[in-house]
Short mmCIF file of C-alpha atoms and ligand atoms in Angstrom, two decimals:
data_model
loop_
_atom_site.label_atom_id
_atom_site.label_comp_id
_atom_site.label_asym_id
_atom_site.label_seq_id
_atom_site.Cartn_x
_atom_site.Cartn_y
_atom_site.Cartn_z
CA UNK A 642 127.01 88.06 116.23
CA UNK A 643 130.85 88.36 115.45
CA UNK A 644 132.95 85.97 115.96
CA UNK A 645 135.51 88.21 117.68
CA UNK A 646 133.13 89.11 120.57
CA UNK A 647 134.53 85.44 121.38
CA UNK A 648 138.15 87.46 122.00
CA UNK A 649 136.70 90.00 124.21
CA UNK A 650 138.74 90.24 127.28
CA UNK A 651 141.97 90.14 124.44
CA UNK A 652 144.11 93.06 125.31
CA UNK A 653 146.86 94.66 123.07
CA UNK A 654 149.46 97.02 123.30
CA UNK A 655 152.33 97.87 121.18
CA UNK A 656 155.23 99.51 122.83
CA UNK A 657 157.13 101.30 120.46
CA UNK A 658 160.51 102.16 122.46
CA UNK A 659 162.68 104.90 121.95
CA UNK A 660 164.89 104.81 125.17
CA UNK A 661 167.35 102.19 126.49
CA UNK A 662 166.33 102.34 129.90
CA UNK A 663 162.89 102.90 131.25
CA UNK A 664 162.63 106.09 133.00
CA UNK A 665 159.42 105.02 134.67
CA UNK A 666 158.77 103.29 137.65
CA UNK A 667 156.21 100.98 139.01
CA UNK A 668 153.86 102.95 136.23
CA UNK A 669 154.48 101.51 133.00
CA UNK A 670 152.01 101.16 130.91
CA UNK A 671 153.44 97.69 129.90
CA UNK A 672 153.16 96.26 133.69
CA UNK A 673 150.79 93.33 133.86
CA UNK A 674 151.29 92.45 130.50
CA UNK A 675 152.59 89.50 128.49
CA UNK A 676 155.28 89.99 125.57
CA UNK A 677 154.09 87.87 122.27
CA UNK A 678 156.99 86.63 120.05
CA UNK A 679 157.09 89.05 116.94
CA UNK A 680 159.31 88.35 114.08
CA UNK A 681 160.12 89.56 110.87
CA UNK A 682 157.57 86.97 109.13
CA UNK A 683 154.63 89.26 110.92
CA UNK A 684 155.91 92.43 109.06
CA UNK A 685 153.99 93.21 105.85
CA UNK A 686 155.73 96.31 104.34
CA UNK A 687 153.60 98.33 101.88
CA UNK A 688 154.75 100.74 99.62
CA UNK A 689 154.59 102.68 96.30
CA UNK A 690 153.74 99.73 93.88
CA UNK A 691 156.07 100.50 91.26
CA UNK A 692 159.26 101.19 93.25
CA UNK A 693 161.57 98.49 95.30
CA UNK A 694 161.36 98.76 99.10
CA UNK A 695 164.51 99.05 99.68
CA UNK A 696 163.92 102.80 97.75
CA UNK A 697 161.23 103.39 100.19
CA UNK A 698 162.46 101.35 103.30
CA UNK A 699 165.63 100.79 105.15
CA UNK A 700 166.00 98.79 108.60
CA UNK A 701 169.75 99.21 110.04
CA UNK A 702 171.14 98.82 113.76
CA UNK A 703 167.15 98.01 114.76
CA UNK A 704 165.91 100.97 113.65
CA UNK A 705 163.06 100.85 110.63
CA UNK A 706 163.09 104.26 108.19
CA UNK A 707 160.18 104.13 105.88
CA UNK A 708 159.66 107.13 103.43
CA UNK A 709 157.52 108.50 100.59
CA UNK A 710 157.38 111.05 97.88
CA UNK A 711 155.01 113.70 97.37
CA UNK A 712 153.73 112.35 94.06
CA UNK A 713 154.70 108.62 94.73
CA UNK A 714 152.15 105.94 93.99
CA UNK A 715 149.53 104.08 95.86
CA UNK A 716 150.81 100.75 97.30
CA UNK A 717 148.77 98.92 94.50
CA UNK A 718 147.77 99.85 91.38
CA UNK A 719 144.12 99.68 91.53
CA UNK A 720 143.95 101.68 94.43
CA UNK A 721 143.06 105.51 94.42
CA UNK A 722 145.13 106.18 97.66
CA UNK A 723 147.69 108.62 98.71
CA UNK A 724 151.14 107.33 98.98
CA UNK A 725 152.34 105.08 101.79
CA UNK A 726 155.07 102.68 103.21
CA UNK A 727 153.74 101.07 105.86
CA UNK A 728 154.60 98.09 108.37
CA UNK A 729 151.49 96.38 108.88
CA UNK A 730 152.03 93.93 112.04
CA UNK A 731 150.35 90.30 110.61
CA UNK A 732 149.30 89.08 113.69
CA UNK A 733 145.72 87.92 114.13
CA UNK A 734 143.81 89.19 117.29
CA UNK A 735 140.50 88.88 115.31
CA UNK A 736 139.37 87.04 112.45
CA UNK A 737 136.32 89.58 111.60
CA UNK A 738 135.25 90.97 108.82
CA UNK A 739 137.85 94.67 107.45
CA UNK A 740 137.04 97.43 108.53
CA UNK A 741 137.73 100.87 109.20
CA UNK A 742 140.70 101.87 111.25
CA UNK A 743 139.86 102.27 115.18
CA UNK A 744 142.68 104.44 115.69
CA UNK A 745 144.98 106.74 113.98
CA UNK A 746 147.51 108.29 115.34
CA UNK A 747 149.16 111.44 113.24
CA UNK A 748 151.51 114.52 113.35
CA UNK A 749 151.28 117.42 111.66
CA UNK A 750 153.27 120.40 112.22
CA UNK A 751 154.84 118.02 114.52
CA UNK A 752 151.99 117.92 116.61
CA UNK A 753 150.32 114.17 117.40
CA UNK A 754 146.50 114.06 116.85
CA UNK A 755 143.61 111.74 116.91
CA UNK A 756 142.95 111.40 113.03
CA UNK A 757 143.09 115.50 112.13
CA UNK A 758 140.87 115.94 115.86
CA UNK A 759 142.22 116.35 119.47
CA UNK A 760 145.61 116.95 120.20
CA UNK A 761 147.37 114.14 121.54
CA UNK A 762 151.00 115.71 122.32
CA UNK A 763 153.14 118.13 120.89
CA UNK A 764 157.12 118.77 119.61
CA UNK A 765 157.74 115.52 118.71
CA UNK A 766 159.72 116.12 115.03
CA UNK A 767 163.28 114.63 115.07
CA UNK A 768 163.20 113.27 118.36
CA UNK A 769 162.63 110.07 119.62
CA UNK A 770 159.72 109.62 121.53
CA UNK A 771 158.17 106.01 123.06
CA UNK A 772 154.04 105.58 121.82
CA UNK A 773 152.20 102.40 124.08
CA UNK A 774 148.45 102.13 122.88
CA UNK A 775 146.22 99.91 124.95
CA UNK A 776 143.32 98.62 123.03
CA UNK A 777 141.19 97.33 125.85
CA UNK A 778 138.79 95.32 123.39
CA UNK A 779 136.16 94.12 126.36
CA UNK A 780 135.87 97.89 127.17
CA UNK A 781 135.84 99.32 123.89
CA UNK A 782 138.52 101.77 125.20
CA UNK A 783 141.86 102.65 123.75
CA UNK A 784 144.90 104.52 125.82
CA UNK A 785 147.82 106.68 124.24
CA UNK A 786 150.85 107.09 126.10
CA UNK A 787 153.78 109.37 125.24
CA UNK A 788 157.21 108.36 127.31
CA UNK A 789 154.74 106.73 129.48
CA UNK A 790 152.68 109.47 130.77
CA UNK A 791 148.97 108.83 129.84
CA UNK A 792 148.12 111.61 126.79
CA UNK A 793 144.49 110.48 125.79
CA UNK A 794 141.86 107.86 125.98
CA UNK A 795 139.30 107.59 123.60
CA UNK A 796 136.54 104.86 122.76
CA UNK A 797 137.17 102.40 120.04
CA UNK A 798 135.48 102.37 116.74
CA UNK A 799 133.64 98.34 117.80
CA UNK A 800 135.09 95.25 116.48
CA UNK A 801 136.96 94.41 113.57
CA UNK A 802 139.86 93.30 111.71
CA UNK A 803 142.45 94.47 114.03
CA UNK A 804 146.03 94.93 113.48
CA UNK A 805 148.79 97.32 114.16
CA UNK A 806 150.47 99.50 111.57
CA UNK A 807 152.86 102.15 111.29
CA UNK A 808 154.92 104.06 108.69
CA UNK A 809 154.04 107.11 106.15
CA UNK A 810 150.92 107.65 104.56
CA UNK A 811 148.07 109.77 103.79
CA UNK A 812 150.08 113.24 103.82
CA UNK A 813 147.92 116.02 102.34
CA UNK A 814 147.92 116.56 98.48
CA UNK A 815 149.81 119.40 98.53
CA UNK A 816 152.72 118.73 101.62
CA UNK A 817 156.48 118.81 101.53
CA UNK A 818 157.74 116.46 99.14
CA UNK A 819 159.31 114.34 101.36
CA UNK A 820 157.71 111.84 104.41
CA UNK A 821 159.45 110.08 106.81
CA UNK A 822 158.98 108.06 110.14
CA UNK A 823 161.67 105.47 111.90
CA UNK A 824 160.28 102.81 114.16
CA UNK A 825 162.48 100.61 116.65
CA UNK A 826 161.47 98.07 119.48
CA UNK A 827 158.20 97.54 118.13
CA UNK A 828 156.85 95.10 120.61
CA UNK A 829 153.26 93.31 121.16
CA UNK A 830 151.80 92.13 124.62
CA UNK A 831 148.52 90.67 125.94
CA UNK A 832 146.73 90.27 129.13
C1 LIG B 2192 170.12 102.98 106.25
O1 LIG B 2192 170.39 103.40 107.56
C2 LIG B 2192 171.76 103.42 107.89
C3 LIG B 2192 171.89 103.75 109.36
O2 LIG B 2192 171.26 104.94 109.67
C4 LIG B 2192 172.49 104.41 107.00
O3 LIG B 2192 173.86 104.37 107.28
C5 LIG B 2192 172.24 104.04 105.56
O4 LIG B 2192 172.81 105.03 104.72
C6 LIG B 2192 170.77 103.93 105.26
N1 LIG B 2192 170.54 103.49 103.92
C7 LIG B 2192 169.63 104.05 103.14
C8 LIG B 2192 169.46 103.40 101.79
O5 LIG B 2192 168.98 105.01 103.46
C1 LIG B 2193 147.60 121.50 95.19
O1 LIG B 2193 148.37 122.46 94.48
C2 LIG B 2193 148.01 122.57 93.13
C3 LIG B 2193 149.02 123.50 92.45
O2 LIG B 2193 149.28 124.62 93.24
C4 LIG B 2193 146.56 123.09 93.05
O3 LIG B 2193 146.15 123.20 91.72
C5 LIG B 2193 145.65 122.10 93.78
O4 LIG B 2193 144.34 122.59 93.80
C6 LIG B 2193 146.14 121.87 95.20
N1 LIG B 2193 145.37 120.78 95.80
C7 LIG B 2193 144.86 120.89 97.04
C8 LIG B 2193 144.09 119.71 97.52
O5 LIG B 2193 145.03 121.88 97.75
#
């Protein structure tokens, strides 16, 4: 019935790397794989709607800082949300209808879960750390890894608009005041 059934054997993984050198061998989760060209024109930054980006965002020497407030605003005016900067990675895999997210991945307490469910890893506040998710969309399966050692695996949420995204948002009413993530390498690859 959906169009992006048609994209089925599609598979996805971003590579966010932290480390100059690999430290893994023949394992890496990006082996097989195909890097797509990703440029600045497939980075959509959202952020508080009534403050400049560069308040809220700051990309030097590769690496992307993106912040919010406590009591900052939604990223549009009409929207009820908690407060976010966000990269959201424009670059169509499917062309179905939006939908909910298939995959969050958070920290609290330092701690990386599924949504607010199963632990994913742990320790990872101010340190860099490299995240590769495989969405494998024929199997309806999606793959963590933390500095390449597989964390959790998890069945996808079925088809839909799907896109990558990372940043700062959705922090509890009542958290610290102050959010922050940095981002480098983000890469995209198929098989
Ligand atoms: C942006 O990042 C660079 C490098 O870390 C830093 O020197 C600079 O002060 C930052 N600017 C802002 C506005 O945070
Ligand atoms: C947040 O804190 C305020 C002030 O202490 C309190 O009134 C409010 O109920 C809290 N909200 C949540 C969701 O805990």
């Amino acid at each position: 019935m959906k169009a992006s059934y048609c994209y089925s054997l599609l598979l996805i993984l971003l590579a966010v790397s932290a480390k100059e050198h690999s430290l893994f061998g023949a394992a890496d989760p990006t082996d097989g794989f195909t890097q797509l060209p990703l440029t600045d024109d497939n980075f959509d930054l959202q952020k508080p709607y009534n403050i400049p980006l560069s308040q809220r965002y700051n990309y030097s020497d590769g690496i992307r800082s993106l912040w919010v407030y406590n009591n900052d605003k939604p990223f549009k005016h009409s929207s009820g949300t908690r407060p976010r900067t966000e990269i959201r990675i424009k670059f169509q895999i499917h062309g179905a209808a939006e939908g909910a997210t298939t995959l969050q991945l958070r920290i609290y307490d330092g701690n990386m879960r599924y949504y607010k469910y199963n632990l994913v890893a742990t320790d990872l506040y101010d340190k860099w750390f490299r995240v590769n998710v495989i969405h494998d969309v024929n199997e309806g399966k999606i793959t963590v890894f933390i500095d390449g050692e597989q964390k959790f695996v998890v069945k996808d949420q079925g088809p839909g608009d799907l896109y990558f995204k990372c940043g700062v948002y959705a922090a509890p009413e009542n958290s610290s005041n102050f959010m922050e993530s940095r981002w480098r390498d983000i890469k995209l690859f198929k098989k």
